[in-house]
XYZ file of C-alpha atoms in Angstrom:
300
model
C 146.798 220.885 -14.074
C 145.019 220.310 -17.379
C 143.850 216.758 -16.782
C 144.103 214.321 -13.913
C 144.714 211.091 -15.813
C 148.107 209.679 -14.787
C 150.424 208.621 -17.577
C 153.353 206.245 -17.359
C 156.351 205.828 -19.643
C 156.546 202.289 -20.944
C 159.256 199.885 -19.824
C 160.789 199.746 -23.284
C 160.927 203.534 -23.580
C 162.507 203.747 -20.133
C 165.183 201.278 -21.195
C 165.854 203.374 -24.291
C 166.382 206.411 -22.065
C 168.897 204.448 -20.005
C 170.805 203.449 -23.121
C 170.776 207.008 -24.470
C 171.972 208.500 -21.219
C 174.575 205.812 -20.702
C 175.970 206.596 -24.123
C 176.389 210.270 -23.295
C 179.174 210.010 -20.749
C 181.702 212.148 -22.541
C 180.158 215.553 -21.829
C 182.836 218.198 -21.582
C 183.546 220.131 -18.438
C 182.661 223.794 -18.989
C 185.490 226.330 -19.006
C 185.438 230.108 -19.274
C 185.775 229.896 -23.055
C 182.960 227.372 -23.519
C 179.347 228.212 -24.211
C 177.162 227.025 -21.359
C 174.255 224.775 -22.304
C 171.153 225.225 -20.157
C 168.015 223.096 -20.438
C 164.768 224.007 -18.656
C 161.548 222.058 -18.418
C 159.301 225.043 -19.189
C 159.616 228.200 -21.249
C 159.087 230.714 -18.452
C 162.075 229.285 -16.597
C 163.955 229.281 -19.885
C 163.159 232.969 -20.337
C 164.952 233.813 -17.090
C 167.899 231.586 -17.988
C 168.327 233.366 -21.336
C 168.467 236.722 -19.617
C 171.034 235.568 -17.062
C 173.377 233.556 -19.299
C 173.223 236.123 -22.108
C 175.762 235.523 -24.874
C 177.762 233.105 -22.759
C 175.487 230.191 -23.494
C 172.319 228.798 -25.019
C 168.996 227.797 -23.490
C 166.576 225.088 -24.588
C 163.101 224.766 -23.065
C 161.594 221.296 -23.370
C 158.017 222.604 -23.164
C 157.201 225.813 -25.026
C 153.690 224.997 -26.216
C 151.034 226.417 -23.849
C 148.733 223.512 -24.720
C 151.132 220.937 -23.243
C 150.557 219.996 -19.597
C 153.947 219.702 -17.815
C 152.370 217.320 -15.288
C 151.703 214.691 -17.924
C 154.449 215.393 -20.445
C 156.106 212.234 -21.747
C 159.743 212.745 -22.773
C 161.136 211.114 -25.890
C 164.597 209.826 -26.711
C 165.245 213.216 -28.337
C 164.394 214.878 -25.022
C 166.866 212.593 -23.277
C 169.591 213.494 -25.756
C 168.995 217.225 -25.245
C 169.184 216.891 -21.467
C 172.301 214.718 -21.616
C 174.254 217.614 -23.154
C 173.226 220.183 -20.536
C 175.684 221.867 -18.201
C 172.729 223.064 -16.138
C 169.264 221.533 -16.025
C 166.399 223.507 -14.479
C 163.119 221.959 -13.356
C 160.204 223.251 -11.316
C 160.416 220.339 -8.897
C 157.843 219.433 -6.226
C 156.550 216.631 -8.446
C 155.406 219.030 -11.151
C 157.869 217.851 -13.807
C 159.217 214.701 -12.173
C 159.843 213.144 -15.586
C 163.034 215.214 -15.666
C 164.394 213.170 -12.754
C 164.687 210.187 -15.078
C 166.627 212.152 -17.668
C 169.074 214.273 -15.711
C 172.719 213.231 -15.751
C 174.786 213.118 -12.583
C 177.692 215.119 -14.050
C 175.572 218.190 -14.769
C 174.100 220.689 -12.307
C 170.437 219.930 -11.615
C 168.380 222.775 -10.151
C 164.920 222.100 -8.745
C 163.471 225.536 -8.156
C 160.884 224.405 -5.627
C 163.324 222.575 -3.395
C 166.648 224.309 -4.095
C 165.572 227.913 -4.579
C 162.342 228.228 -2.598
C 163.040 225.673 0.167
C 159.787 223.831 -0.456
C 159.243 220.117 -0.007
C 157.324 217.399 -1.828
C 153.637 217.835 -1.118
C 153.766 221.636 -1.207
C 151.862 223.470 -3.929
C 154.068 223.091 -7.039
C 152.793 226.188 -8.882
C 155.600 228.302 -7.424
C 156.018 230.626 -10.424
C 152.941 232.420 -9.073
C 154.876 233.233 -5.913
C 156.175 236.797 -6.504
C 159.484 235.884 -4.841
C 160.297 232.929 -7.080
C 161.646 234.540 -10.246
C 163.927 237.069 -8.519
C 165.360 234.334 -6.301
C 165.722 231.956 -9.238
C 167.550 234.569 -11.333
C 170.018 235.204 -8.520
C 170.448 231.496 -7.779
C 171.172 230.766 -11.426
C 173.642 233.646 -11.661
C 175.499 232.257 -8.657
C 175.561 228.771 -10.174
C 176.799 229.972 -13.559
C 179.442 232.041 -11.790
C 180.772 228.857 -10.195
C 181.021 227.188 -13.580
C 182.602 230.207 -15.271
C 184.262 232.415 -12.611
C 185.701 234.646 -15.332
C 182.162 235.700 -16.300
C 180.832 236.121 -12.755
C 180.351 239.895 -13.053
C 178.503 239.441 -16.347
C 176.069 236.874 -14.911
C 175.473 238.889 -11.751
C 174.731 242.056 -13.717
C 172.355 240.182 -16.002
C 170.485 238.805 -12.995
C 170.140 242.303 -11.543
C 168.782 243.588 -14.856
C 166.221 240.800 -15.025
C 165.126 241.354 -11.435
C 164.764 245.075 -12.195
C 162.540 244.214 -15.174
C 160.041 242.704 -12.735
C 159.375 246.073 -11.063
C 156.058 246.596 -12.931
C 154.813 243.293 -11.512
C 155.903 244.306 -8.022
C 154.134 247.650 -8.422
C 150.892 245.995 -9.523
C 151.074 243.618 -6.566
C 151.479 246.582 -4.245
C 148.282 248.085 -5.660
C 146.495 244.786 -5.106
C 147.602 244.577 -1.483
C 146.280 248.082 -0.867
C 142.997 247.349 -2.621
C 142.515 244.063 -0.747
C 142.544 245.905 2.583
C 139.259 247.526 1.608
C 137.600 244.183 0.847
C 135.510 242.699 3.659
C 135.349 239.127 2.378
C 138.922 237.918 2.032
C 138.028 234.388 0.903
C 138.084 233.408 -2.757
C 137.181 230.171 -4.491
C 139.460 228.504 -7.029
C 138.974 225.862 -9.695
C 142.345 224.363 -8.646
C 145.490 225.481 -6.754
C 147.262 227.211 -9.663
C 146.978 230.831 -8.474
C 147.181 230.196 -4.710
C 150.569 231.823 -4.073
C 149.408 235.047 -5.701
C 146.151 234.913 -3.767
C 148.083 234.787 -0.501
C 150.557 237.458 -1.629
C 147.733 239.911 -2.284
C 146.044 239.471 1.085
C 143.354 236.934 0.236
C 142.914 233.288 1.179
C 141.502 230.220 -0.534
C 138.131 229.314 0.937
C 137.596 225.953 -0.757
C 140.712 224.000 0.219
C 138.870 220.668 0.244
C 137.643 221.255 -3.290
C 141.015 222.257 -4.742
C 142.733 219.337 -2.998
C 140.265 216.887 -4.522
C 140.748 218.392 -7.985
C 144.541 218.289 -7.667
C 144.421 214.648 -6.550
C 142.070 213.660 -9.348
C 139.217 212.718 -7.014
C 135.630 213.920 -6.775
C 134.818 216.619 -4.196
C 132.267 215.488 -1.628
C 128.624 216.518 -2.130
C 128.848 218.559 1.085
C 131.901 220.443 -0.200
C 130.072 221.327 -3.394
C 126.904 222.354 -1.539
C 128.878 224.605 0.808
C 130.485 226.315 -2.174
C 127.144 226.770 -3.895
C 125.548 228.215 -0.760
C 128.417 230.646 -0.156
C 128.373 231.794 -3.768
C 124.643 232.478 -3.559
C 125.187 234.328 -0.278
C 128.005 236.333 -1.894
C 130.482 235.342 0.820
C 133.513 235.282 -1.477
C 135.415 238.119 -3.145
C 135.838 236.410 -6.508
C 136.274 233.046 -8.231
C 139.621 232.084 -9.817
C 139.264 229.986 -12.962
C 142.105 228.191 -14.718
C 140.884 228.504 -18.297
C 143.006 225.553 -19.414
C 140.777 223.053 -17.631
C 137.484 221.660 -18.829
C 135.215 220.438 -16.049
C 131.442 220.371 -16.033
C 131.423 220.839 -12.261
C 133.742 223.853 -12.410
C 131.807 225.333 -15.331
C 128.585 225.035 -13.332
C 130.177 226.784 -10.350
C 131.485 229.559 -12.593
C 128.027 230.002 -14.116
C 126.553 230.189 -10.614
C 129.127 232.798 -9.633
C 128.311 234.939 -12.665
C 124.588 234.573 -12.009
C 125.153 235.935 -8.506
C 127.449 238.749 -9.669
C 130.581 237.157 -8.229
C 133.559 238.262 -10.383
C 135.540 235.546 -12.163
C 139.306 235.971 -12.529
C 140.683 234.002 -15.463
C 144.235 232.641 -15.184
C 146.352 230.079 -17.008
C 148.832 227.487 -15.814
C 151.253 227.848 -18.701
C 152.785 230.881 -20.392
C 150.504 232.161 -23.189
C 151.996 232.264 -26.660
C 153.932 235.428 -27.554
C 153.965 236.748 -23.976
C 156.839 237.207 -21.558
C 156.562 236.147 -17.932
C 156.205 239.794 -16.893
C 153.445 240.433 -19.436
C 151.685 237.254 -18.342
C 151.684 238.153 -14.656
C 150.755 241.774 -15.320
C 147.742 240.860 -17.452
C 146.320 238.683 -14.676
C 147.147 241.036 -11.813
C 145.629 243.974 -13.683
C 142.489 241.922 -14.296
C 142.370 241.197 -10.572
C 142.794 244.881 -9.800
C 139.846 245.743 -12.037
C 137.755 243.253 -10.092
C 138.727 244.843 -6.785
C 137.985 248.295 -8.172
C 134.548 247.118 -9.208
C 135.240 247.510 -12.917
C 133.604 245.249 -15.490
């Protein structure tokens, strides 16, 4: 999460959305000869959709700028119009991009990856794209859904999903290296600036040691003085393996903790919440996992 200030769409803008969506009631029912129209909230989910639908449809990602925080994104009437024409709408879910709930039309398929694909519930960590199982499951889920809409192209969608899942093998291989390396680390706890990377932390054999801190940050509240002191003491005592920093946040408190970690030779792993420009999902994950591997190998 980039910032914790909550934003609300004005009443007038909400009414405009209602009018726009109400006026888009004549969306065609997809047939085998039609091009499927898929709309995703973020670009990394759009990337998967493009691979699966191939030349049988088009994909539009509402957010493709890494500087835009999906938590606080405010849709426009243009956004509503784009969504109203979708055969399939894909959102992260779990409250991460809840603004899509106001835009989705009932006559289109609405996929919430957190709830529908990963069986999570509201209140669970929404940063599920860092769970190594998410993208393979999402690709298969989407292929199955598109196959229902265009049975004639079922084999095509299924093969595309398999190809995409196969393209993730380098990520899986790097994760395997991390799991092996983590077994040699005595201190399995790590500190985080916020719960962005948590699923990957767990997948590689580590655990978050400052749950109270990350919960406070996620909720937009101040961590207690005792929580901060405990973190400072443990950093000085070198009781953590490394510190995970979301570089897209700007917090004096976090910056001070990072400086303290560096001063005490605690490695800092830099991650981002959104897909960096000109990188694929695979490249994005690999760059961060390889950086983590260097830390575990003691490389600078």
